[in-house]
JSON list of C-alpha atoms in Angstrom, two decimals:
[
{"chain": "A", "resi": 1, "resn": "UNK", "atom": "CA", "xyz": [0.09, 0.06, 0.25]},
{"chain": "A", "resi": 2, "resn": "UNK", "atom": "CA", "xyz": [1.51, 3.20, -1.02]},
{"chain": "A", "resi": 3, "resn": "UNK", "atom": "CA", "xyz": [0.68, 6.65, -0.82]},
{"chain": "A", "resi": 4, "resn": "UNK", "atom": "CA", "xyz": [2.46, 9.96, -1.56]},
{"chain": "A", "resi": 5, "resn": "UNK", "atom": "CA", "xyz": [3.16, 12.30, 1.42]},
{"chain": "A", "resi": 6, "resn": "UNK", "atom": "CA", "xyz": [1.84, 15.65, 1.20]},
{"chain": "A", "resi": 7, "resn": "UNK", "atom": "CA", "xyz": [3.03, 17.62, -1.36]},
{"chain": "A", "resi": 8, "resn": "UNK", "atom": "CA", "xyz": [3.07, 21.37, -2.15]},
{"chain": "A", "resi": 9, "resn": "UNK", "atom": "CA", "xyz": [4.27, 23.59, -5.23]},
{"chain": "A", "resi": 10, "resn": "UNK", "atom": "CA", "xyz": [4.37, 27.54, -5.87]},
{"chain": "A", "resi": 11, "resn": "UNK", "atom": "CA", "xyz": [2.93, 28.41, -9.20]},
{"chain": "A", "resi": 12, "resn": "UNK", "atom": "CA", "xyz": [3.25, 32.35, -10.19]},
{"chain": "A", "resi": 13, "resn": "UNK", "atom": "CA", "xyz": [0.67, 33.12, -12.47]},
{"chain": "A", "resi": 14, "resn": "UNK", "atom": "CA", "xyz": [0.29, 36.23, -14.87]},
{"chain": "A", "resi": 15, "resn": "UNK", "atom": "CA", "xyz": [-3.12, 37.23, -16.43]},
{"chain": "A", "resi": 16, "resn": "UNK", "atom": "CA", "xyz": [-4.57, 39.79, -18.39]},
{"chain": "A", "resi": 17, "resn": "UNK", "atom": "CA", "xyz": [-7.96, 40.49, -20.12]},
{"chain": "A", "resi": 18, "resn": "UNK", "atom": "CA", "xyz": [-10.10, 43.58, -21.62]},
{"chain": "A", "resi": 19, "resn": "UNK", "atom": "CA", "xyz": [-13.08, 43.96, -23.58]},
{"chain": "A", "resi": 20, "resn": "UNK", "atom": "CA", "xyz": [-13.74, 46.22, -26.10]},
{"chain": "A", "resi": 21, "resn": "UNK", "atom": "CA", "xyz": [-17.57, 46.66, -27.25]},
{"chain": "A", "resi": 22, "resn": "UNK", "atom": "CA", "xyz": [-18.89, 43.31, -28.18]},
{"chain": "A", "resi": 23, "resn": "UNK", "atom": "CA", "xyz": [-15.42, 41.46, -27.95]},
{"chain": "A", "resi": 24, "resn": "UNK", "atom": "CA", "xyz": [-13.76, 40.35, -24.53]},
{"chain": "A", "resi": 25, "resn": "UNK", "atom": "CA", "xyz": [-9.64, 38.80, -24.76]},
{"chain": "A", "resi": 26, "resn": "UNK", "atom": "CA", "xyz": [-7.87, 37.26, -22.27]},
{"chain": "A", "resi": 27, "resn": "UNK", "atom": "CA", "xyz": [-4.37, 35.62, -21.84]},
{"chain": "A", "resi": 28, "resn": "UNK", "atom": "CA", "xyz": [-2.83, 33.97, -18.91]},
{"chain": "A", "resi": 29, "resn": "UNK", "atom": "CA", "xyz": [0.52, 32.74, -18.11]},
{"chain": "A", "resi": 30, "resn": "UNK", "atom": "CA", "xyz": [0.96, 29.83, -15.66]},
{"chain": "A", "resi": 31, "resn": "UNK", "atom": "CA", "xyz": [4.80, 29.40, -14.57]},
{"chain": "A", "resi": 32, "resn": "UNK", "atom": "CA", "xyz": [6.28, 25.52, -14.00]},
{"chain": "A", "resi": 33, "resn": "UNK", "atom": "CA", "xyz": [5.37, 24.53, -10.88]},
{"chain": "A", "resi": 34, "resn": "UNK", "atom": "CA", "xyz": [7.93, 21.79, -9.23]},
{"chain": "A", "resi": 35, "resn": "UNK", "atom": "CA", "xyz": [6.96, 18.96, -7.27]},
{"chain": "A", "resi": 36, "resn": "UNK", "atom": "CA", "xyz": [8.99, 16.28, -5.48]},
{"chain": "A", "resi": 37, "resn": "UNK", "atom": "CA", "xyz": [6.60, 13.40, -4.41]},
{"chain": "A", "resi": 38, "resn": "UNK", "atom": "CA", "xyz": [8.04, 11.28, -1.66]},
{"chain": "A", "resi": 39, "resn": "UNK", "atom": "CA", "xyz": [6.23, 7.59, -1.10]},
{"chain": "A", "resi": 40, "resn": "UNK", "atom": "CA", "xyz": [4.81, 6.48, 2.11]},
{"chain": "A", "resi": 41, "resn": "UNK", "atom": "CA", "xyz": [4.87, 2.94, 1.83]},
{"chain": "A", "resi": 42, "resn": "UNK", "atom": "CA", "xyz": [3.43, 0.26, 3.79]},
{"chain": "A", "resi": 43, "resn": "UNK", "atom": "CA", "xyz": [4.35, -2.32, 1.87]},
{"chain": "A", "resi": 44, "resn": "UNK", "atom": "CA", "xyz": [5.44, -3.06, -1.26]},
{"chain": "A", "resi": 45, "resn": "UNK", "atom": "CA", "xyz": [3.98, -5.91, -3.05]},
{"chain": "A", "resi": 46, "resn": "UNK", "atom": "CA", "xyz": [5.08, -5.61, -6.25]},
{"chain": "A", "resi": 47, "resn": "UNK", "atom": "CA", "xyz": [8.91, -6.05, -7.89]},
{"chain": "A", "resi": 48, "resn": "UNK", "atom": "CA", "xyz": [9.03, -2.48, -8.64]},
{"chain": "A", "resi": 49, "resn": "UNK", "atom": "CA", "xyz": [11.81, -0.30, -6.74]},
{"chain": "A", "resi": 50, "resn": "UNK", "atom": "CA", "xyz": [9.57, 2.93, -7.32]},
{"chain": "A", "resi": 51, "resn": "UNK", "atom": "CA", "xyz": [7.15, 1.97, -4.92]},
{"chain": "A", "resi": 52, "resn": "UNK", "atom": "CA", "xyz": [9.39, 1.57, -1.92]},
{"chain": "A", "resi": 53, "resn": "UNK", "atom": "CA", "xyz": [8.90, 3.55, 0.74]},
{"chain": "A", "resi": 54, "resn": "UNK", "atom": "CA", "xyz": [10.73, 6.83, 0.80]},
{"chain": "A", "resi": 55, "resn": "UNK", "atom": "CA", "xyz": [11.37, 6.88, -2.88]},
{"chain": "A", "resi": 56, "resn": "UNK", "atom": "CA", "xyz": [11.33, 10.38, -4.40]},
{"chain": "A", "resi": 57, "resn": "UNK", "atom": "CA", "xyz": [10.39, 10.97, -7.74]},
{"chain": "A", "resi": 58, "resn": "UNK", "atom": "CA", "xyz": [9.42, 14.39, -9.59]},
{"chain": "A", "resi": 59, "resn": "UNK", "atom": "CA", "xyz": [6.07, 15.23, -11.19]},
{"chain": "A", "resi": 60, "resn": "UNK", "atom": "CA", "xyz": [6.34, 18.88, -12.36]},
{"chain": "A", "resi": 61, "resn": "UNK", "atom": "CA", "xyz": [3.02, 20.91, -13.49]},
{"chain": "A", "resi": 62, "resn": "UNK", "atom": "CA", "xyz": [4.33, 22.76, -16.87]},
{"chain": "A", "resi": 63, "resn": "UNK", "atom": "CA", "xyz": [4.11, 26.05, -17.75]},
{"chain": "A", "resi": 64, "resn": "UNK", "atom": "CA", "xyz": [0.56, 26.87, -19.44]},
{"chain": "A", "resi": 65, "resn": "UNK", "atom": "CA", "xyz": [-0.20, 29.47, -21.52]},
{"chain": "A", "resi": 66, "resn": "UNK", "atom": "CA", "xyz": [-3.71, 30.36, -22.62]},
{"chain": "A", "resi": 67, "resn": "UNK", "atom": "CA", "xyz": [-5.82, 32.47, -24.47]},
{"chain": "A", "resi": 68, "resn": "UNK", "atom": "CA", "xyz": [-9.65, 33.29, -24.65]},
{"chain": "A", "resi": 69, "resn": "UNK", "atom": "CA", "xyz": [-11.69, 35.42, -27.16]},
{"chain": "A", "resi": 70, "resn": "UNK", "atom": "CA", "xyz": [-15.41, 36.11, -26.84]},
{"chain": "A", "resi": 71, "resn": "UNK", "atom": "CA", "xyz": [-17.28, 37.73, -29.85]},
{"chain": "A", "resi": 72, "resn": "UNK", "atom": "CA", "xyz": [-20.90, 38.43, -28.36]},
{"chain": "A", "resi": 73, "resn": "UNK", "atom": "CA", "xyz": [-23.02, 39.74, -31.28]},
{"chain": "A", "resi": 74, "resn": "UNK", "atom": "CA", "xyz": [-26.19, 39.93, -29.51]},
{"chain": "A", "resi": 75, "resn": "UNK", "atom": "CA", "xyz": [-26.89, 40.69, -25.80]},
{"chain": "A", "resi": 76, "resn": "UNK", "atom": "CA", "xyz": [-28.40, 36.92, -25.04]},
{"chain": "A", "resi": 77, "resn": "UNK", "atom": "CA", "xyz": [-25.53, 35.49, -27.90]},
{"chain": "A", "resi": 78, "resn": "UNK", "atom": "CA", "xyz": [-22.23, 34.35, -27.13]},
{"chain": "A", "resi": 79, "resn": "UNK", "atom": "CA", "xyz": [-19.00, 32.41, -29.15]},
{"chain": "A", "resi": 80, "resn": "UNK", "atom": "CA", "xyz": [-15.92, 32.01, -27.51]},
{"chain": "A", "resi": 81, "resn": "UNK", "atom": "CA", "xyz": [-12.57, 30.45, -28.80]},
{"chain": "A", "resi": 82, "resn": "UNK", "atom": "CA", "xyz": [-9.57, 29.04, -26.67]},
{"chain": "A", "resi": 83, "resn": "UNK", "atom": "CA", "xyz": [-6.46, 27.80, -26.81]},
{"chain": "A", "resi": 84, "resn": "UNK", "atom": "CA", "xyz": [-4.27, 26.08, -24.10]},
{"chain": "A", "resi": 85, "resn": "UNK", "atom": "CA", "xyz": [-0.46, 25.18, -24.80]},
{"chain": "A", "resi": 86, "resn": "UNK", "atom": "CA", "xyz": [1.12, 22.84, -22.18]},
{"chain": "A", "resi": 87, "resn": "UNK", "atom": "CA", "xyz": [4.99, 22.89, -22.25]},
{"chain": "A", "resi": 88, "resn": "UNK", "atom": "CA", "xyz": [5.33, 19.23, -21.36]},
{"chain": "A", "resi": 89, "resn": "UNK", "atom": "CA", "xyz": [8.96, 18.73, -22.78]},
{"chain": "A", "resi": 90, "resn": "UNK", "atom": "CA", "xyz": [10.14, 21.36, -20.47]},
{"chain": "A", "resi": 91, "resn": "UNK", "atom": "CA", "xyz": [8.97, 19.90, -17.18]},
{"chain": "A", "resi": 92, "resn": "UNK", "atom": "CA", "xyz": [10.43, 17.25, -14.88]},
{"chain": "A", "resi": 93, "resn": "UNK", "atom": "CA", "xyz": [8.30, 13.98, -14.65]},
{"chain": "A", "resi": 94, "resn": "UNK", "atom": "CA", "xyz": [8.80, 10.65, -13.19]},
{"chain": "A", "resi": 95, "resn": "UNK", "atom": "CA", "xyz": [11.09, 8.40, -14.96]},
{"chain": "A", "resi": 96, "resn": "UNK", "atom": "CA", "xyz": [12.38, 11.34, -17.40]},
{"chain": "A", "resi": 97, "resn": "UNK", "atom": "CA", "xyz": [8.98, 11.01, -19.54]},
{"chain": "A", "resi": 98, "resn": "UNK", "atom": "CA", "xyz": [9.21, 15.05, -20.59]},
{"chain": "A", "resi": 99, "resn": "UNK", "atom": "CA", "xyz": [12.26, 13.11, -22.82]},
{"chain": "A", "resi": 100, "resn": "UNK", "atom": "CA", "xyz": [9.11, 10.84, -24.92]},
{"chain": "A", "resi": 101, "resn": "UNK", "atom": "CA", "xyz": [6.25, 13.49, -25.12]},
{"chain": "A", "resi": 102, "resn": "UNK", "atom": "CA", "xyz": [5.87, 17.04, -27.21]},
{"chain": "A", "resi": 103, "resn": "UNK", "atom": "CA", "xyz": [4.06, 19.75, -25.90]},
{"chain": "A", "resi": 104, "resn": "UNK", "atom": "CA", "xyz": [0.06, 19.31, -25.70]},
{"chain": "A", "resi": 105, "resn": "UNK", "atom": "CA", "xyz": [-2.11, 21.47, -27.54]},
{"chain": "A", "resi": 106, "resn": "UNK", "atom": "CA", "xyz": [-5.69, 22.08, -27.49]},
{"chain": "A", "resi": 107, "resn": "UNK", "atom": "CA", "xyz": [-8.25, 24.00, -28.84]},
{"chain": "A", "resi": 108, "resn": "UNK", "atom": "CA", "xyz": [-11.94, 25.15, -27.95]},
{"chain": "A", "resi": 109, "resn": "UNK", "atom": "CA", "xyz": [-15.02, 26.63, -29.58]},
{"chain": "A", "resi": 110, "resn": "UNK", "atom": "CA", "xyz": [-18.08, 27.40, -26.95]},
{"chain": "A", "resi": 111, "resn": "UNK", "atom": "CA", "xyz": [-21.45, 29.12, -27.54]},
{"chain": "A", "resi": 112, "resn": "UNK", "atom": "CA", "xyz": [-23.80, 30.45, -24.89]},
{"chain": "A", "resi": 113, "resn": "UNK", "atom": "CA", "xyz": [-27.72, 31.58, -25.52]},
{"chain": "A", "resi": 114, "resn": "UNK", "atom": "CA", "xyz": [-29.76, 33.45, -22.83]},
{"chain": "A", "resi": 115, "resn": "UNK", "atom": "CA", "xyz": [-33.66, 32.93, -23.27]},
{"chain": "A", "resi": 116, "resn": "UNK", "atom": "CA", "xyz": [-36.61, 33.36, -21.02]},
{"chain": "A", "resi": 117, "resn": "UNK", "atom": "CA", "xyz": [-34.76, 35.82, -18.69]},
{"chain": "A", "resi": 118, "resn": "UNK", "atom": "CA", "xyz": [-33.68, 33.44, -16.14]},
{"chain": "A", "resi": 119, "resn": "UNK", "atom": "CA", "xyz": [-31.85, 30.37, -18.57]},
{"chain": "A", "resi": 120, "resn": "UNK", "atom": "CA", "xyz": [-28.94, 30.06, -20.29]},
{"chain": "A", "resi": 121, "resn": "UNK", "atom": "CA", "xyz": [-28.28, 27.15, -22.30]},
{"chain": "A", "resi": 122, "resn": "UNK", "atom": "CA", "xyz": [-24.43, 26.29, -23.60]},
{"chain": "A", "resi": 123, "resn": "UNK", "atom": "CA", "xyz": [-22.62, 24.25, -25.63]},
{"chain": "A", "resi": 124, "resn": "UNK", "atom": "CA", "xyz": [-18.88, 23.40, -26.28]},
{"chain": "A", "resi": 125, "resn": "UNK", "atom": "CA", "xyz": [-16.18, 21.13, -28.08]},
{"chain": "A", "resi": 126, "resn": "UNK", "atom": "CA", "xyz": [-12.58, 20.68, -26.76]},
{"chain": "A", "resi": 127, "resn": "UNK", "atom": "CA", "xyz": [-9.67, 19.16, -29.14]},
{"chain": "A", "resi": 128, "resn": "UNK", "atom": "CA", "xyz": [-6.82, 17.72, -27.26]},
{"chain": "A", "resi": 129, "resn": "UNK", "atom": "CA", "xyz": [-3.64, 16.66, -28.86]},
{"chain": "A", "resi": 130, "resn": "UNK", "atom": "CA", "xyz": [-0.91, 14.76, -27.26]},
{"chain": "A", "resi": 131, "resn": "UNK", "atom": "CA", "xyz": [2.99, 14.15, -28.68]},
{"chain": "A", "resi": 132, "resn": "UNK", "atom": "CA", "xyz": [3.60, 10.79, -27.43]},
{"chain": "A", "resi": 133, "resn": "UNK", "atom": "CA", "xyz": [5.92, 8.25, -28.11]},
{"chain": "A", "resi": 134, "resn": "UNK", "atom": "CA", "xyz": [5.79, 4.54, -28.05]},
{"chain": "A", "resi": 135, "resn": "UNK", "atom": "CA", "xyz": [8.52, 5.28, -25.02]},
{"chain": "A", "resi": 136, "resn": "UNK", "atom": "CA", "xyz": [5.96, 7.54, -23.25]},
{"chain": "A", "resi": 137, "resn": "UNK", "atom": "CA", "xyz": [3.00, 5.12, -22.92]},
{"chain": "A", "resi": 138, "resn": "UNK", "atom": "CA", "xyz": [2.63, 2.46, -20.78]},
{"chain": "A", "resi": 139, "resn": "UNK", "atom": "CA", "xyz": [-0.68, 1.01, -18.55]},
{"chain": "A", "resi": 140, "resn": "UNK", "atom": "CA", "xyz": [0.19, 3.68, -16.02]},
{"chain": "A", "resi": 141, "resn": "UNK", "atom": "CA", "xyz": [0.41, 6.71, -18.05]},
{"chain": "A", "resi": 142, "resn": "UNK", "atom": "CA", "xyz": [-2.10, 6.66, -21.00]},
{"chain": "A", "resi": 143, "resn": "UNK", "atom": "CA", "xyz": [-2.36, 10.41, -22.54]},
{"chain": "A", "resi": 144, "resn": "UNK", "atom": "CA", "xyz": [-4.61, 9.94, -25.74]},
{"chain": "A", "resi": 145, "resn": "UNK", "atom": "CA", "xyz": [-4.96, 12.49, -27.94]},
{"chain": "A", "resi": 146, "resn": "UNK", "atom": "CA", "xyz": [-9.38, 13.16, -27.72]},
{"chain": "A", "resi": 147, "resn": "UNK", "atom": "CA", "xyz": [-11.76, 15.41, -28.72]},
{"chain": "A", "resi": 148, "resn": "UNK", "atom": "CA", "xyz": [-14.69, 16.28, -25.84]},
{"chain": "A", "resi": 149, "resn": "UNK", "atom": "CA", "xyz": [-18.25, 17.69, -26.38]},
{"chain": "A", "resi": 150, "resn": "UNK", "atom": "CA", "xyz": [-20.53, 19.39, -23.52]},
{"chain": "A", "resi": 151, "resn": "UNK", "atom": "CA", "xyz": [-23.82, 20.82, -22.82]},
{"chain": "A", "resi": 152, "resn": "UNK", "atom": "CA", "xyz": [-24.82, 22.73, -20.34]},
{"chain": "A", "resi": 153, "resn": "UNK", "atom": "CA", "xyz": [-27.90, 24.67, -18.90]},
{"chain": "A", "resi": 154, "resn": "UNK", "atom": "CA", "xyz": [-28.61, 26.82, -16.37]},
{"chain": "A", "resi": 155, "resn": "UNK", "atom": "CA", "xyz": [-31.34, 28.54, -14.24]},
{"chain": "A", "resi": 156, "resn": "UNK", "atom": "CA", "xyz": [-31.85, 31.13, -12.11]},
{"chain": "A", "resi": 157, "resn": "UNK", "atom": "CA", "xyz": [-33.81, 29.85, -9.18]},
{"chain": "A", "resi": 158, "resn": "UNK", "atom": "CA", "xyz": [-33.48, 33.14, -7.51]},
{"chain": "A", "resi": 159, "resn": "UNK", "atom": "CA", "xyz": [-32.12, 36.43, -7.84]},
{"chain": "A", "resi": 160, "resn": "UNK", "atom": "CA", "xyz": [-28.67, 35.58, -6.38]},
{"chain": "A", "resi": 161, "resn": "UNK", "atom": "CA", "xyz": [-28.31, 31.70, -7.17]},
{"chain": "A", "resi": 162, "resn": "UNK", "atom": "CA", "xyz": [-28.24, 30.03, -10.20]},
{"chain": "A", "resi": 163, "resn": "UNK", "atom": "CA", "xyz": [-28.39, 25.86, -10.61]},
{"chain": "A", "resi": 164, "resn": "UNK", "atom": "CA", "xyz": [-25.97, 24.46, -13.36]},
{"chain": "A", "resi": 165, "resn": "UNK", "atom": "CA", "xyz": [-26.40, 21.08, -15.27]},
{"chain": "A", "resi": 166, "resn": "UNK", "atom": "CA", "xyz": [-23.55, 19.58, -17.35]},
{"chain": "A", "resi": 167, "resn": "UNK", "atom": "CA", "xyz": [-22.73, 16.38, -19.30]},
{"chain": "A", "resi": 168, "resn": "UNK", "atom": "CA", "xyz": [-19.62, 15.97, -21.80]},
{"chain": "A", "resi": 169, "resn": "UNK", "atom": "CA", "xyz": [-18.65, 13.22, -23.45]},
{"chain": "A", "resi": 170, "resn": "UNK", "atom": "CA", "xyz": [-14.99, 12.27, -24.20]},
{"chain": "A", "resi": 171, "resn": "UNK", "atom": "CA", "xyz": [-14.08, 10.27, -27.72]},
{"chain": "A", "resi": 172, "resn": "UNK", "atom": "CA", "xyz": [-10.14, 9.11, -27.44]},
{"chain": "A", "resi": 173, "resn": "UNK", "atom": "CA", "xyz": [-8.07, 8.38, -30.18]},
{"chain": "A", "resi": 174, "resn": "UNK", "atom": "CA", "xyz": [-6.86, 4.63, -30.08]},
{"chain": "A", "resi": 175, "resn": "UNK", "atom": "CA", "xyz": [-2.66, 4.64, -29.93]},
{"chain": "A", "resi": 176, "resn": "UNK", "atom": "CA", "xyz": [-0.76, 1.38, -31.28]},
{"chain": "A", "resi": 177, "resn": "UNK", "atom": "CA", "xyz": [2.37, 0.83, -29.48]},
{"chain": "A", "resi": 178, "resn": "UNK", "atom": "CA", "xyz": [4.68, -1.49, -31.57]},
{"chain": "A", "resi": 179, "resn": "UNK", "atom": "CA", "xyz": [6.14, -4.55, -29.01]},
{"chain": "A", "resi": 180, "resn": "UNK", "atom": "CA", "xyz": [8.19, -7.35, -29.72]},
{"chain": "A", "resi": 181, "resn": "UNK", "atom": "CA", "xyz": [5.19, -9.50, -30.08]},
{"chain": "A", "resi": 182, "resn": "UNK", "atom": "CA", "xyz": [3.28, -7.32, -32.24]},
{"chain": "A", "resi": 183, "resn": "UNK", "atom": "CA", "xyz": [1.16, -4.37, -31.57]},
{"chain": "A", "resi": 184, "resn": "UNK", "atom": "CA", "xyz": [-0.61, -3.25, -27.79]},
{"chain": "A", "resi": 185, "resn": "UNK", "atom": "CA", "xyz": [-3.38, -0.95, -28.66]},
{"chain": "A", "resi": 186, "resn": "UNK", "atom": "CA", "xyz": [-4.83, 1.59, -25.89]},
{"chain": "A", "resi": 187, "resn": "UNK", "atom": "CA", "xyz": [-8.11, 3.05, -25.63]},
{"chain": "A", "resi": 188, "resn": "UNK", "atom": "CA", "xyz": [-10.64, 4.38, -23.70]},
{"chain": "A", "resi": 189, "resn": "UNK", "atom": "CA", "xyz": [-13.75, 6.49, -23.57]},
{"chain": "A", "resi": 190, "resn": "UNK", "atom": "CA", "xyz": [-15.04, 8.73, -20.47]},
{"chain": "A", "resi": 191, "resn": "UNK", "atom": "CA", "xyz": [-18.10, 10.49, -20.40]},
{"chain": "A", "resi": 192, "resn": "UNK", "atom": "CA", "xyz": [-19.64, 12.83, -17.01]},
{"chain": "A", "resi": 193, "resn": "UNK", "atom": "CA", "xyz": [-22.32, 14.88, -15.60]},
{"chain": "A", "resi": 194, "resn": "UNK", "atom": "CA", "xyz": [-21.63, 18.08, -13.51]},
{"chain": "A", "resi": 195, "resn": "UNK", "atom": "CA", "xyz": [-24.14, 19.79, -11.39]},
{"chain": "A", "resi": 196, "resn": "UNK", "atom": "CA", "xyz": [-23.03, 23.29, -9.64]},
{"chain": "A", "resi": 197, "resn": "UNK", "atom": "CA", "xyz": [-23.93, 26.43, -7.92]},
{"chain": "A", "resi": 198, "resn": "UNK", "atom": "CA", "xyz": [-23.08, 30.26, -8.47]},
{"chain": "A", "resi": 199, "resn": "UNK", "atom": "CA", "xyz": [-24.02, 32.60, -6.10]},
{"chain": "A", "resi": 200, "resn": "UNK", "atom": "CA", "xyz": [-24.38, 36.59, -7.02]},
{"chain": "A", "resi": 201, "resn": "UNK", "atom": "CA", "xyz": [-23.83, 38.99, -4.24]}
]
């Protein structure tokens, strides 16, 4: 049984945003967060030394650059575009995995529509592209490029509280890893539901 001891890190964040007429633009830079993890292992029942008690390893949060643009052609209708760039190849990961992956890119698109005064409906899509190699992927490091779709509905139950419901579905691309005996194919699929509350003071 292995768990990581409490860890912490410091992430400087720089953000900038402005609004001009029907346009809202934002940008954010999150600097690399150095994280060192240490195992607290009661008993290592595996032949892997990486799970030994007191074993230390790195698991950084990489530098992230995000850009966003929202255009509101009407007061009740908004269109948004976004871009994320994760500097994975510059981070320090367990087992030097950063040597076997390129940076990650994400493109996002969303729309929102207000109706009947108290309701807002929204839909969005995110395309994630990982630059992984056969030396990176394993049963414990399955990062697959994907396309996600999401839908949501918000309702102002009162003048100060909004209830939000959402659903998303992610479709992952298969990854074929070439091994001595042939090919390992990694695939997965995920979906989720969300419930939230917004409060206005």
